[in-house]
Amino acid sequence: MIVVMDQTSAPELAEDVAAALRAEDMQVLRSRCHGRAHLISTGTAPRGLAERIRPLPGVESVVDTEDALRFTGRAYQRADTVVDVAGVPIGGPAFVVVAGPCAVENRAQMGDSAHGVALAGGAILRGGAYKPRTSPYSFQGLGRAGLRLLAEQREVTGLPIITEVLDVADLDDVLEVADILQVGTRNMSNATLLRAIGRSGRPVLLKRGMAATIEEWLLAAEYILSEGNPDVVLCERGIRTFEPATRFTLDLSAVAAVRRISHLPVIVDPSHAAGRTDLVRPLALAAAAVGADGIMIDIHPDAATALCDAGQALHPKELAELTADLGRLLTATGRVLAVPPPRPMPARPRALATEGV
Ligand code: PEP
Ligand code: MN
């Protein structure tokens, strides 16, 4: 059960409600979302408890769910969540194209990529400074130097930045640059990282673990939401199956299924799913057709020299062709491509302090 307290209610009233829940042997977790105190009870609620809690002073609403998907489920929020990434809404009517190199390599490569994304009509710029590589002997990313190159391109192009945070130890540095934090497939189950990101209050793109069920993926999102951060975008990036022709198997049915279960926006990464340049375009179009809220695409100005995932990067020109195709497909379905935020860009929100109830 989730008890949502009225925005203007005194903190003591939340205390009284917590006491009433504890008196029924419920354990109570506290959170804050959309400016309201939330009391999340765990344990099996006795019959009629929701009805007894609902009229208590200061209570705005009670979501009577024993479902583990307390915050991510449609029972908690019927309407779609729209996540505002420095002026780019993800989850509304507009389809968002996120693009950039897999890894930030140097100033020229990042500059050419950012220029290409802006020209192609992309709305958000990606680039990995901390790379979770399968092999410890592969390029691991430029770290803080990579973050600085991303910050430069934010200034030059006005595009919001998405970049991966691998470790809680790097979170403060990444928060200096990222308008939206990326949690990669290998970290989807890193509860410590998810909690810290939840407390940061910054929007987050949560990639699906390569062997995670939809429920496990949404439970990972619960770690972030239950810490008071409602701004989670899910990203389907392919799952491990028996099929070796593609790097992973893009599970487009998960996009349609998640949209039924959850109010959170979902985007698709066809680059990491297929691992093959020639499949990126058809899978990106399929993502738009199945109802995804956007796509994330790897590009590189000179893929032959790419230090990371060379086999899946589009040339910036190919990205422009893809966005043109997407534009036509979206028009046919009554949607449009998202545009970058107007200049000057909105100030990046500072990392929020943890709010208690
Ligand atoms: C990435 O997007 O850079 C990445 C490493 O993707 P994934 O976590 O899906 O493998
Ligand atoms: Mn990659």
mmCIF file of C-alpha atoms and ligand atoms in Angstrom:
data_model
loop_
_atom_site.group_PDB
_atom_site.id
_atom_site.type_symbol
_atom_site.label_atom_id
_atom_site.label_comp_id
_atom_site.label_asym_id
_atom_site.label_seq_id
_atom_site.Cartn_x
_atom_site.Cartn_y
_atom_site.Cartn_z
ATOM 1 C CA MET A 1 0.000 0.000 0.000
ATOM 2 C CA ILE A 2 1.167 3.549 -0.731
ATOM 3 C CA VAL A 3 -0.227 6.452 1.262
ATOM 4 C CA VAL A 4 0.279 9.785 -0.484
ATOM 5 C CA MET A 5 0.128 12.738 1.899
ATOM 6 C CA ASP A 6 -1.305 16.090 0.858
ATOM 7 C CA GLN A 7 1.375 18.532 -0.333
ATOM 8 C CA THR A 8 0.454 21.061 2.363
ATOM 9 C CA SER A 9 -0.079 18.616 5.221
ATOM 10 C CA ALA A 10 2.035 18.981 8.359
ATOM 11 C CA PRO A 11 4.817 16.371 8.824
ATOM 12 C CA GLU A 12 3.219 15.272 12.123
ATOM 13 C CA LEU A 13 0.195 14.004 10.190
ATOM 14 C CA ALA A 14 2.481 11.654 8.221
ATOM 15 C CA GLU A 15 3.803 10.480 11.592
ATOM 16 C CA ASP A 16 0.265 9.691 12.758
ATOM 17 C CA VAL A 17 -0.451 7.702 9.590
ATOM 18 C CA ALA A 18 2.844 5.808 9.945
ATOM 19 C CA ALA A 19 1.887 4.956 13.546
ATOM 20 C CA ALA A 20 -1.537 3.720 12.398
ATOM 21 C CA LEU A 21 0.138 1.431 9.841
ATOM 22 C CA ARG A 22 2.663 0.126 12.361
ATOM 23 C CA ALA A 23 -0.150 -0.624 14.797
ATOM 24 C CA GLU A 24 -1.365 -3.117 12.160
ATOM 25 C CA ASP A 25 2.094 -4.781 12.043
ATOM 26 C CA MET A 26 3.023 -3.117 8.773
ATOM 27 C CA GLN A 27 6.564 -1.910 8.134
ATOM 28 C CA VAL A 28 6.726 1.619 6.783
ATOM 29 C CA LEU A 29 9.217 3.082 4.287
ATOM 30 C CA ARG A 30 9.210 6.770 3.605
ATOM 31 C CA SER A 31 9.800 8.612 0.376
ATOM 32 C CA ARG A 32 9.000 11.877 -1.340
ATOM 33 C CA CYS A 33 7.773 12.202 -4.889
ATOM 34 C CA HIS A 34 6.277 15.164 -6.783
ATOM 35 C CA GLY A 35 6.634 17.235 -3.597
ATOM 36 C CA ARG A 36 4.467 14.892 -1.549
ATOM 37 C CA ALA A 37 5.388 12.639 1.348
ATOM 38 C CA HIS A 38 4.789 8.963 0.611
ATOM 39 C CA LEU A 39 4.445 6.165 3.144
ATOM 40 C CA ILE A 40 5.045 2.777 1.606
ATOM 41 C CA SER A 41 3.885 -0.124 3.705
ATOM 42 C CA THR A 42 5.297 -3.601 3.348
ATOM 43 C CA GLY A 43 3.697 -6.724 4.685
ATOM 44 C CA THR A 44 0.225 -8.091 4.138
ATOM 45 C CA ALA A 45 -2.367 -5.442 4.889
ATOM 46 C CA PRO A 46 -5.318 -6.641 6.971
ATOM 47 C CA ARG A 47 -8.692 -6.386 5.237
ATOM 48 C CA GLY A 48 -10.165 -2.910 5.189
ATOM 49 C CA LEU A 49 -6.934 -1.124 6.213
ATOM 50 C CA ALA A 50 -6.931 1.146 3.128
ATOM 51 C CA GLU A 51 -10.492 2.231 3.951
ATOM 52 C CA ARG A 52 -9.436 3.088 7.517
ATOM 53 C CA ILE A 53 -6.349 5.048 6.407
ATOM 54 C CA ARG A 54 -8.027 7.010 3.594
ATOM 55 C CA PRO A 55 -10.064 9.415 5.827
ATOM 56 C CA LEU A 56 -7.146 10.222 8.198
ATOM 57 C CA PRO A 57 -6.130 13.910 8.279
ATOM 58 C CA GLY A 58 -3.522 14.909 5.674
ATOM 59 C CA VAL A 59 -4.028 11.826 3.485
ATOM 60 C CA GLU A 60 -4.459 12.712 -0.187
ATOM 61 C CA SER A 61 -4.823 9.208 -1.596
ATOM 62 C CA VAL A 62 -4.172 5.564 -0.824
ATOM 63 C CA VAL A 63 -2.995 3.192 -3.538
ATOM 64 C CA ASP A 64 -4.108 -0.186 -2.261
ATOM 65 C CA THR A 65 -1.584 -2.446 -3.937
ATOM 66 C CA GLU A 66 0.442 -5.359 -2.676
ATOM 67 C CA ASP A 67 2.007 -5.484 -6.071
ATOM 68 C CA ALA A 68 5.795 -5.236 -5.929
ATOM 69 C CA LEU A 69 5.544 -2.670 -8.724
ATOM 70 C CA ARG A 70 4.246 -0.062 -6.309
ATOM 71 C CA PHE A 71 5.502 3.077 -8.039
ATOM 72 C CA THR A 72 6.117 1.893 -11.591
ATOM 73 C CA GLY A 73 2.709 0.246 -12.073
ATOM 74 C CA ARG A 74 -0.329 1.873 -13.637
ATOM 75 C CA ALA A 75 -2.183 1.344 -10.340
ATOM 76 C CA TYR A 76 -0.048 4.107 -8.822
ATOM 77 C CA GLN A 77 -0.308 6.421 -11.821
ATOM 78 C CA ARG A 78 -2.661 5.876 -14.719
ATOM 79 C CA ALA A 79 -1.318 8.674 -16.936
ATOM 80 C CA ASP A 80 1.966 8.317 -18.817
ATOM 81 C CA THR A 81 5.005 9.850 -17.113
ATOM 82 C CA VAL A 82 6.731 12.536 -19.138
ATOM 83 C CA VAL A 83 10.384 13.014 -18.151
ATOM 84 C CA ASP A 84 11.783 16.480 -18.825
ATOM 85 C CA VAL A 85 15.435 16.249 -19.866
ATOM 86 C CA ALA A 86 16.630 19.881 -19.793
ATOM 87 C CA GLY A 87 13.714 20.960 -21.968
ATOM 88 C CA VAL A 88 13.287 17.756 -24.025
ATOM 89 C CA PRO A 89 10.203 15.812 -22.897
ATOM 90 C CA ILE A 90 10.451 12.016 -23.128
ATOM 91 C CA GLY A 91 7.136 10.181 -22.933
ATOM 92 C CA GLY A 92 4.892 12.807 -24.525
ATOM 93 C CA PRO A 93 3.633 12.841 -28.107
ATOM 94 C CA ALA A 94 7.062 13.622 -29.593
ATOM 95 C CA PHE A 95 9.516 10.814 -30.459
ATOM 96 C CA VAL A 96 13.015 11.505 -29.134
ATOM 97 C CA VAL A 97 16.201 10.684 -31.047
ATOM 98 C CA VAL A 98 19.222 10.307 -28.764
ATOM 99 C CA ALA A 99 22.488 9.807 -30.639
ATOM 100 C CA GLY A 100 26.244 10.077 -30.322
ATOM 101 C CA PRO A 101 29.319 7.916 -30.151
ATOM 102 C CA CYS A 102 29.466 4.839 -27.969
ATOM 103 C CA ALA A 103 32.564 6.269 -26.281
ATOM 104 C CA VAL A 104 33.968 9.787 -26.082
ATOM 105 C CA GLU A 105 37.434 9.412 -27.695
ATOM 106 C CA ASN A 106 38.821 12.886 -28.361
ATOM 107 C CA ARG A 107 37.739 16.480 -29.051
ATOM 108 C CA ALA A 108 37.544 16.145 -32.851
ATOM 109 C CA GLN A 109 35.556 12.892 -32.753
ATOM 110 C CA MET A 110 33.146 14.274 -30.152
ATOM 111 C CA GLY A 111 32.800 17.591 -32.002
ATOM 112 C CA ASP A 112 32.068 15.944 -35.365
ATOM 113 C CA SER A 113 29.597 13.568 -33.728
ATOM 114 C CA ALA A 114 27.775 16.331 -31.861
ATOM 115 C CA HIS A 115 27.564 18.430 -35.020
ATOM 116 C CA GLY A 116 26.183 15.404 -36.873
ATOM 117 C CA VAL A 117 23.525 14.786 -34.226
ATOM 118 C CA ALA A 118 22.443 18.436 -34.274
ATOM 119 C CA LEU A 119 22.275 18.469 -38.100
ATOM 120 C CA ALA A 120 20.302 15.221 -38.188
ATOM 121 C CA GLY A 121 17.691 16.641 -35.817
ATOM 122 C CA GLY A 122 18.643 14.584 -32.772
ATOM 123 C CA ALA A 123 17.373 16.016 -29.470
ATOM 124 C CA ILE A 124 19.857 14.561 -26.956
ATOM 125 C CA LEU A 125 23.596 13.842 -27.307
ATOM 126 C CA ARG A 126 25.101 10.624 -25.967
ATOM 127 C CA GLY A 127 28.707 9.674 -25.289
ATOM 128 C CA GLY A 128 30.296 7.273 -22.809
ATOM 129 C CA ALA A 129 33.059 8.622 -20.591
ATOM 130 C CA TYR A 130 33.027 5.562 -18.332
ATOM 131 C CA LYS A 131 32.693 2.395 -20.411
ATOM 132 C CA PRO A 132 31.526 -0.932 -18.967
ATOM 133 C CA ARG A 133 33.453 -3.132 -21.396
ATOM 134 C CA THR A 134 33.073 -6.879 -21.521
ATOM 135 C CA SER A 135 36.867 -7.227 -21.509
ATOM 136 C CA PRO A 136 39.119 -5.389 -19.052
ATOM 137 C CA TYR A 137 41.661 -5.049 -21.889
ATOM 138 C CA SER A 138 39.322 -2.986 -24.111
ATOM 139 C CA PHE A 139 39.211 0.841 -24.043
ATOM 140 C CA GLN A 140 37.596 1.801 -20.735
ATOM 141 C CA GLY A 141 36.728 5.418 -21.587
ATOM 142 C CA LEU A 142 38.373 8.766 -20.874
ATOM 143 C CA GLY A 143 36.701 9.242 -17.483
ATOM 144 C CA ARG A 144 36.680 12.859 -16.281
ATOM 145 C CA ALA A 145 38.432 14.085 -19.446
ATOM 146 C CA GLY A 146 35.549 12.570 -21.413
ATOM 147 C CA LEU A 147 33.027 14.361 -19.208
ATOM 148 C CA ARG A 148 34.759 17.669 -20.007
ATOM 149 C CA LEU A 149 34.489 17.005 -23.756
ATOM 150 C CA LEU A 150 30.775 16.276 -23.325
ATOM 151 C CA ALA A 151 30.310 19.528 -21.384
ATOM 152 C CA GLU A 152 32.031 21.420 -24.234
ATOM 153 C CA GLN A 153 29.628 19.983 -26.796
ATOM 154 C CA ARG A 154 26.661 20.815 -24.580
ATOM 155 C CA GLU A 155 27.785 24.431 -24.793
ATOM 156 C CA VAL A 156 28.493 24.309 -28.541
ATOM 157 C CA THR A 157 25.345 22.514 -29.716
ATOM 158 C CA GLY A 158 22.872 23.233 -26.933
ATOM 159 C CA LEU A 159 21.974 19.540 -26.829
ATOM 160 C CA PRO A 160 21.289 17.949 -23.433
ATOM 161 C CA ILE A 161 23.780 15.225 -22.493
ATOM 162 C CA ILE A 162 23.278 11.596 -21.557
ATOM 163 C CA THR A 163 26.245 9.646 -20.228
ATOM 164 C CA GLU A 164 26.660 6.459 -18.235
ATOM 165 C CA VAL A 165 27.511 6.351 -14.553
ATOM 166 C CA LEU A 166 29.272 3.102 -13.731
ATOM 167 C CA ASP A 167 30.034 3.576 -10.075
ATOM 168 C CA VAL A 168 28.653 5.526 -7.101
ATOM 169 C CA ALA A 169 32.173 6.937 -6.667
ATOM 170 C CA ASP A 170 31.833 8.788 -10.003
ATOM 171 C CA LEU A 171 28.279 10.023 -9.469
ATOM 172 C CA ASP A 172 29.131 13.566 -8.343
ATOM 173 C CA ASP A 173 31.417 14.075 -11.345
ATOM 174 C CA VAL A 174 28.832 12.722 -13.782
ATOM 175 C CA LEU A 175 26.120 14.909 -12.222
ATOM 176 C CA GLU A 176 28.203 17.957 -13.198
ATOM 177 C CA VAL A 177 27.635 17.138 -16.875
ATOM 178 C CA ALA A 178 24.709 14.771 -17.387
ATOM 179 C CA ASP A 179 21.212 16.084 -17.981
ATOM 180 C CA ILE A 180 20.125 12.442 -17.810
ATOM 181 C CA LEU A 181 22.163 9.650 -16.217
ATOM 182 C CA GLN A 182 22.510 6.312 -17.997
ATOM 183 C CA VAL A 183 22.528 3.013 -16.133
ATOM 184 C CA GLY A 184 23.868 0.305 -18.415
ATOM 185 C CA THR A 185 22.678 -3.244 -18.859
ATOM 186 C CA ARG A 186 25.483 -4.590 -16.656
ATOM 187 C CA ASN A 187 24.468 -2.339 -13.773
ATOM 188 C CA MET A 188 20.701 -2.735 -13.903
ATOM 189 C CA SER A 189 20.786 -4.815 -10.730
ATOM 190 C CA ASN A 190 23.279 -2.660 -8.824
ATOM 191 C CA ALA A 191 20.976 -1.685 -5.973
ATOM 192 C CA THR A 192 23.506 0.635 -4.327
ATOM 193 C CA LEU A 193 23.959 2.612 -7.539
ATOM 194 C CA LEU A 194 20.213 2.685 -8.239
ATOM 195 C CA ARG A 195 19.502 4.035 -4.750
ATOM 196 C CA ALA A 196 22.187 6.727 -5.036
ATOM 197 C CA ILE A 197 20.796 7.802 -8.409
ATOM 198 C CA GLY A 198 17.313 7.834 -6.899
ATOM 199 C CA ARG A 199 18.540 10.238 -4.226
ATOM 200 C CA SER A 200 20.272 12.463 -6.803
ATOM 201 C CA GLY A 201 16.929 13.455 -8.297
ATOM 202 C CA ARG A 202 18.398 13.637 -11.821
ATOM 203 C CA PRO A 203 16.497 12.005 -14.714
ATOM 204 C CA VAL A 204 17.796 8.514 -15.493
ATOM 205 C CA LEU A 205 17.766 6.126 -18.435
ATOM 206 C CA LEU A 206 17.601 2.582 -17.087
ATOM 207 C CA LYS A 207 18.712 -0.011 -19.597
ATOM 208 C CA ARG A 208 17.263 -3.498 -19.350
ATOM 209 C CA GLY A 209 19.646 -6.109 -18.008
ATOM 210 C CA MET A 210 20.611 -8.405 -20.862
ATOM 211 C CA ALA A 211 19.098 -11.371 -19.012
ATOM 212 C CA ALA A 212 16.429 -9.531 -17.032
ATOM 213 C CA THR A 213 12.723 -10.223 -17.200
ATOM 214 C CA ILE A 214 10.373 -7.263 -17.594
ATOM 215 C CA GLU A 215 9.459 -7.577 -13.926
ATOM 216 C CA GLU A 216 13.098 -7.537 -12.799
ATOM 217 C CA TRP A 217 13.673 -4.465 -14.967
ATOM 218 C CA LEU A 218 10.706 -2.641 -13.432
ATOM 219 C CA LEU A 219 11.801 -3.662 -9.931
ATOM 220 C CA ALA A 220 15.172 -2.048 -10.675
ATOM 221 C CA ALA A 221 13.246 1.112 -11.569
ATOM 222 C CA GLU A 222 11.394 0.787 -8.239
ATOM 223 C CA TYR A 223 14.741 1.251 -6.450
ATOM 224 C CA ILE A 224 15.042 4.674 -8.084
ATOM 225 C CA LEU A 225 11.421 5.758 -7.714
ATOM 226 C CA SER A 226 11.154 4.606 -4.109
ATOM 227 C CA GLU A 227 14.066 6.939 -3.286
ATOM 228 C CA GLY A 228 11.909 9.814 -4.504
ATOM 229 C CA ASN A 229 13.070 10.180 -8.113
ATOM 230 C CA PRO A 230 10.125 9.804 -10.505
ATOM 231 C CA ASP A 231 12.103 10.671 -13.660
ATOM 232 C CA VAL A 232 12.967 7.239 -14.998
ATOM 233 C CA VAL A 233 13.068 6.378 -18.710
ATOM 234 C CA LEU A 234 13.361 2.676 -19.556
ATOM 235 C CA CYS A 235 15.525 1.467 -22.434
ATOM 236 C CA GLU A 236 15.104 -1.877 -24.203
ATOM 237 C CA ARG A 237 18.529 -2.794 -25.584
ATOM 238 C CA GLY A 238 18.215 -6.454 -26.451
ATOM 239 C CA ILE A 239 18.367 -9.620 -24.400
ATOM 240 C CA ARG A 240 20.617 -12.649 -24.596
ATOM 241 C CA THR A 241 19.040 -15.522 -26.507
ATOM 242 C CA PHE A 242 20.277 -18.556 -28.455
ATOM 243 C CA GLU A 243 20.509 -16.477 -31.655
ATOM 244 C CA PRO A 244 24.072 -15.641 -32.744
ATOM 245 C CA ALA A 245 23.209 -13.657 -35.922
ATOM 246 C CA THR A 246 22.676 -10.525 -33.865
ATOM 247 C CA ARG A 247 24.606 -9.394 -30.796
ATOM 248 C CA PHE A 248 21.429 -9.522 -28.708
ATOM 249 C CA THR A 249 17.764 -10.098 -29.572
ATOM 250 C CA LEU A 250 15.801 -6.858 -29.582
ATOM 251 C CA ASP A 251 12.665 -7.577 -27.578
ATOM 252 C CA LEU A 252 10.160 -5.205 -29.141
ATOM 253 C CA SER A 253 7.301 -7.075 -27.513
ATOM 254 C CA ALA A 254 8.710 -5.853 -24.188
ATOM 255 C CA VAL A 255 8.093 -2.261 -25.295
ATOM 256 C CA ALA A 256 4.421 -2.915 -25.943
ATOM 257 C CA ALA A 257 4.114 -5.027 -22.770
ATOM 258 C CA VAL A 258 5.832 -2.500 -20.494
ATOM 259 C CA ARG A 259 3.629 0.310 -21.736
ATOM 260 C CA ARG A 260 0.619 -1.650 -20.504
ATOM 261 C CA ILE A 261 2.097 -2.427 -17.096
ATOM 262 C CA SER A 262 3.913 0.825 -16.395
ATOM 263 C CA HIS A 263 3.474 4.575 -16.893
ATOM 264 C CA LEU A 264 7.207 5.100 -17.451
ATOM 265 C CA PRO A 265 8.465 6.082 -20.917
ATOM 266 C CA VAL A 266 10.364 3.449 -22.913
ATOM 267 C CA ILE A 267 12.981 4.009 -25.580
ATOM 268 C CA VAL A 268 14.841 1.467 -27.734
ATOM 269 C CA ASP A 269 18.566 1.082 -28.462
ATOM 270 C CA PRO A 270 18.799 -0.824 -31.759
ATOM 271 C CA SER A 271 22.581 -0.269 -31.997
ATOM 272 C CA HIS A 272 23.561 -2.297 -28.943
ATOM 273 C CA ALA A 273 20.788 -4.814 -29.610
ATOM 274 C CA ALA A 274 21.781 -5.753 -33.138
ATOM 275 C CA GLY A 275 25.466 -4.858 -32.944
ATOM 276 C CA ARG A 276 25.234 -4.442 -36.736
ATOM 277 C CA THR A 277 25.051 -1.192 -38.690
ATOM 278 C CA ASP A 278 22.824 -2.700 -41.388
ATOM 279 C CA LEU A 279 20.072 -3.587 -38.898
ATOM 280 C CA VAL A 280 19.911 -0.261 -37.077
ATOM 281 C CA ARG A 281 17.539 1.458 -39.526
ATOM 282 C CA PRO A 282 14.879 -1.283 -39.746
ATOM 283 C CA LEU A 283 14.917 -1.832 -35.980
ATOM 284 C CA ALA A 284 14.713 1.910 -35.289
ATOM 285 C CA LEU A 285 11.662 2.200 -37.562
ATOM 286 C CA ALA A 286 10.119 -0.835 -35.875
ATOM 287 C CA ALA A 287 10.676 0.800 -32.477
ATOM 288 C CA ALA A 288 8.733 3.863 -33.599
ATOM 289 C CA ALA A 289 5.984 1.664 -35.016
ATOM 290 C CA VAL A 290 5.607 -0.382 -31.824
ATOM 291 C CA GLY A 291 5.064 2.766 -29.783
ATOM 292 C CA ALA A 292 8.448 3.473 -28.202
ATOM 293 C CA ASP A 293 9.003 7.018 -26.958
ATOM 294 C CA GLY A 294 12.351 7.321 -28.701
ATOM 295 C CA ILE A 295 15.541 5.616 -29.798
ATOM 296 C CA MET A 296 19.210 5.792 -28.866
ATOM 297 C CA ILE A 297 21.651 5.363 -31.749
ATOM 298 C CA ASP A 298 25.442 4.923 -31.862
ATOM 299 C CA ILE A 299 27.156 7.098 -34.469
ATOM 300 C CA HIS A 300 30.799 7.754 -35.343
ATOM 301 C CA PRO A 301 32.382 10.095 -37.908
ATOM 302 C CA ASP A 302 34.895 7.377 -38.850
ATOM 303 C CA ALA A 303 33.622 4.016 -37.627
ATOM 304 C CA ALA A 304 36.689 2.160 -38.913
ATOM 305 C CA THR A 305 38.757 3.850 -36.187
ATOM 306 C CA ALA A 306 36.151 3.650 -33.397
ATOM 307 C CA LEU A 307 37.562 2.477 -30.073
ATOM 308 C CA CYS A 308 34.247 0.947 -29.021
ATOM 309 C CA ASP A 309 31.468 -0.921 -30.845
ATOM 310 C CA ALA A 310 32.742 0.003 -34.338
ATOM 311 C CA GLY A 311 30.493 -2.549 -36.047
ATOM 312 C CA GLN A 312 27.242 -0.892 -35.046
ATOM 313 C CA ALA A 313 27.923 2.841 -35.498
ATOM 314 C CA LEU A 314 26.090 4.789 -38.200
ATOM 315 C CA HIS A 315 27.828 7.643 -39.995
ATOM 316 C CA PRO A 316 26.235 11.017 -39.067
ATOM 317 C CA LYS A 317 24.894 11.203 -42.648
ATOM 318 C CA GLU A 318 23.150 7.852 -42.175
ATOM 319 C CA LEU A 319 21.637 9.198 -38.958
ATOM 320 C CA ALA A 320 20.220 12.138 -40.925
ATOM 321 C CA GLU A 321 18.690 9.723 -43.458
ATOM 322 C CA LEU A 322 17.216 7.690 -40.612
ATOM 323 C CA THR A 323 15.649 10.695 -38.878
ATOM 324 C CA ALA A 324 14.121 11.767 -42.212
ATOM 325 C CA ASP A 325 12.596 8.285 -42.604
ATOM 326 C CA LEU A 326 11.416 8.345 -38.994
ATOM 327 C CA GLY A 327 9.798 11.727 -39.544
ATOM 328 C CA ARG A 328 7.710 10.283 -42.387
ATOM 329 C CA LEU A 329 6.737 7.190 -40.406
ATOM 330 C CA LEU A 330 5.800 9.252 -37.349
ATOM 331 C CA THR A 331 3.649 11.601 -39.426
ATOM 332 C CA ALA A 332 1.697 8.596 -40.639
ATOM 333 C CA THR A 333 0.978 7.629 -37.014
ATOM 334 C CA GLY A 334 0.091 11.160 -35.874
ATOM 335 C CA ARG A 335 3.349 11.782 -34.032
ATOM 336 C CA VAL A 336 6.357 14.047 -34.548
ATOM 337 C CA LEU A 337 10.089 14.058 -33.875
ATOM 338 C CA ALA A 338 11.145 15.861 -30.675
ATOM 339 C CA VAL A 339 13.215 18.974 -31.222
ATOM 340 C CA PRO A 340 16.202 20.128 -29.148
ATOM 341 C CA PRO A 341 15.495 22.660 -26.404
ATOM 342 C CA PRO A 342 15.451 26.353 -27.401
ATOM 343 C CA ARG A 343 18.685 28.280 -26.825
ATOM 344 C CA PRO A 344 19.781 29.373 -24.301
ATOM 345 C CA MET A 345 19.427 25.982 -22.694
ATOM 346 C CA PRO A 346 17.674 25.660 -19.368
ATOM 347 C CA ALA A 347 20.154 25.568 -16.492
ATOM 348 C CA ARG A 348 21.082 22.053 -15.446
ATOM 349 C CA PRO A 349 19.449 21.289 -12.103
ATOM 350 C CA ARG A 350 21.943 20.754 -9.332
ATOM 351 C CA ALA A 351 22.033 17.367 -7.659
ATOM 352 C CA LEU A 352 19.225 17.421 -5.161
ATOM 353 C CA ALA A 353 19.816 16.666 -1.537
ATOM 354 C CA THR A 354 17.945 13.681 -0.160
ATOM 355 C CA GLU A 355 14.608 14.775 1.123
ATOM 356 C CA GLY A 356 13.195 13.083 4.163
ATOM 357 C CA VAL A 357 9.544 12.960 5.064
HETATM 358 C C1 PEP B 1 26.043 1.992 -24.028
HETATM 359 O O1 PEP B 1 24.924 2.427 -24.349
HETATM 360 O O2 PEP B 1 27.072 2.636 -24.147
HETATM 361 C C2 PEP B 1 26.152 0.641 -23.451
HETATM 362 C C3 PEP B 1 27.278 0.215 -22.884
HETATM 363 O O3 PEP B 1 25.033 -0.073 -23.583
HETATM 364 P P1 PEP B 1 24.564 -1.376 -22.768
HETATM 365 O O4 PEP B 1 24.691 -1.042 -21.321
HETATM 366 O O5 PEP B 1 23.157 -1.549 -23.243
HETATM 367 O O6 PEP B 1 25.453 -2.492 -23.227
HETATM 368 MN MN MN B 2 28.583 0.536 -26.856
#
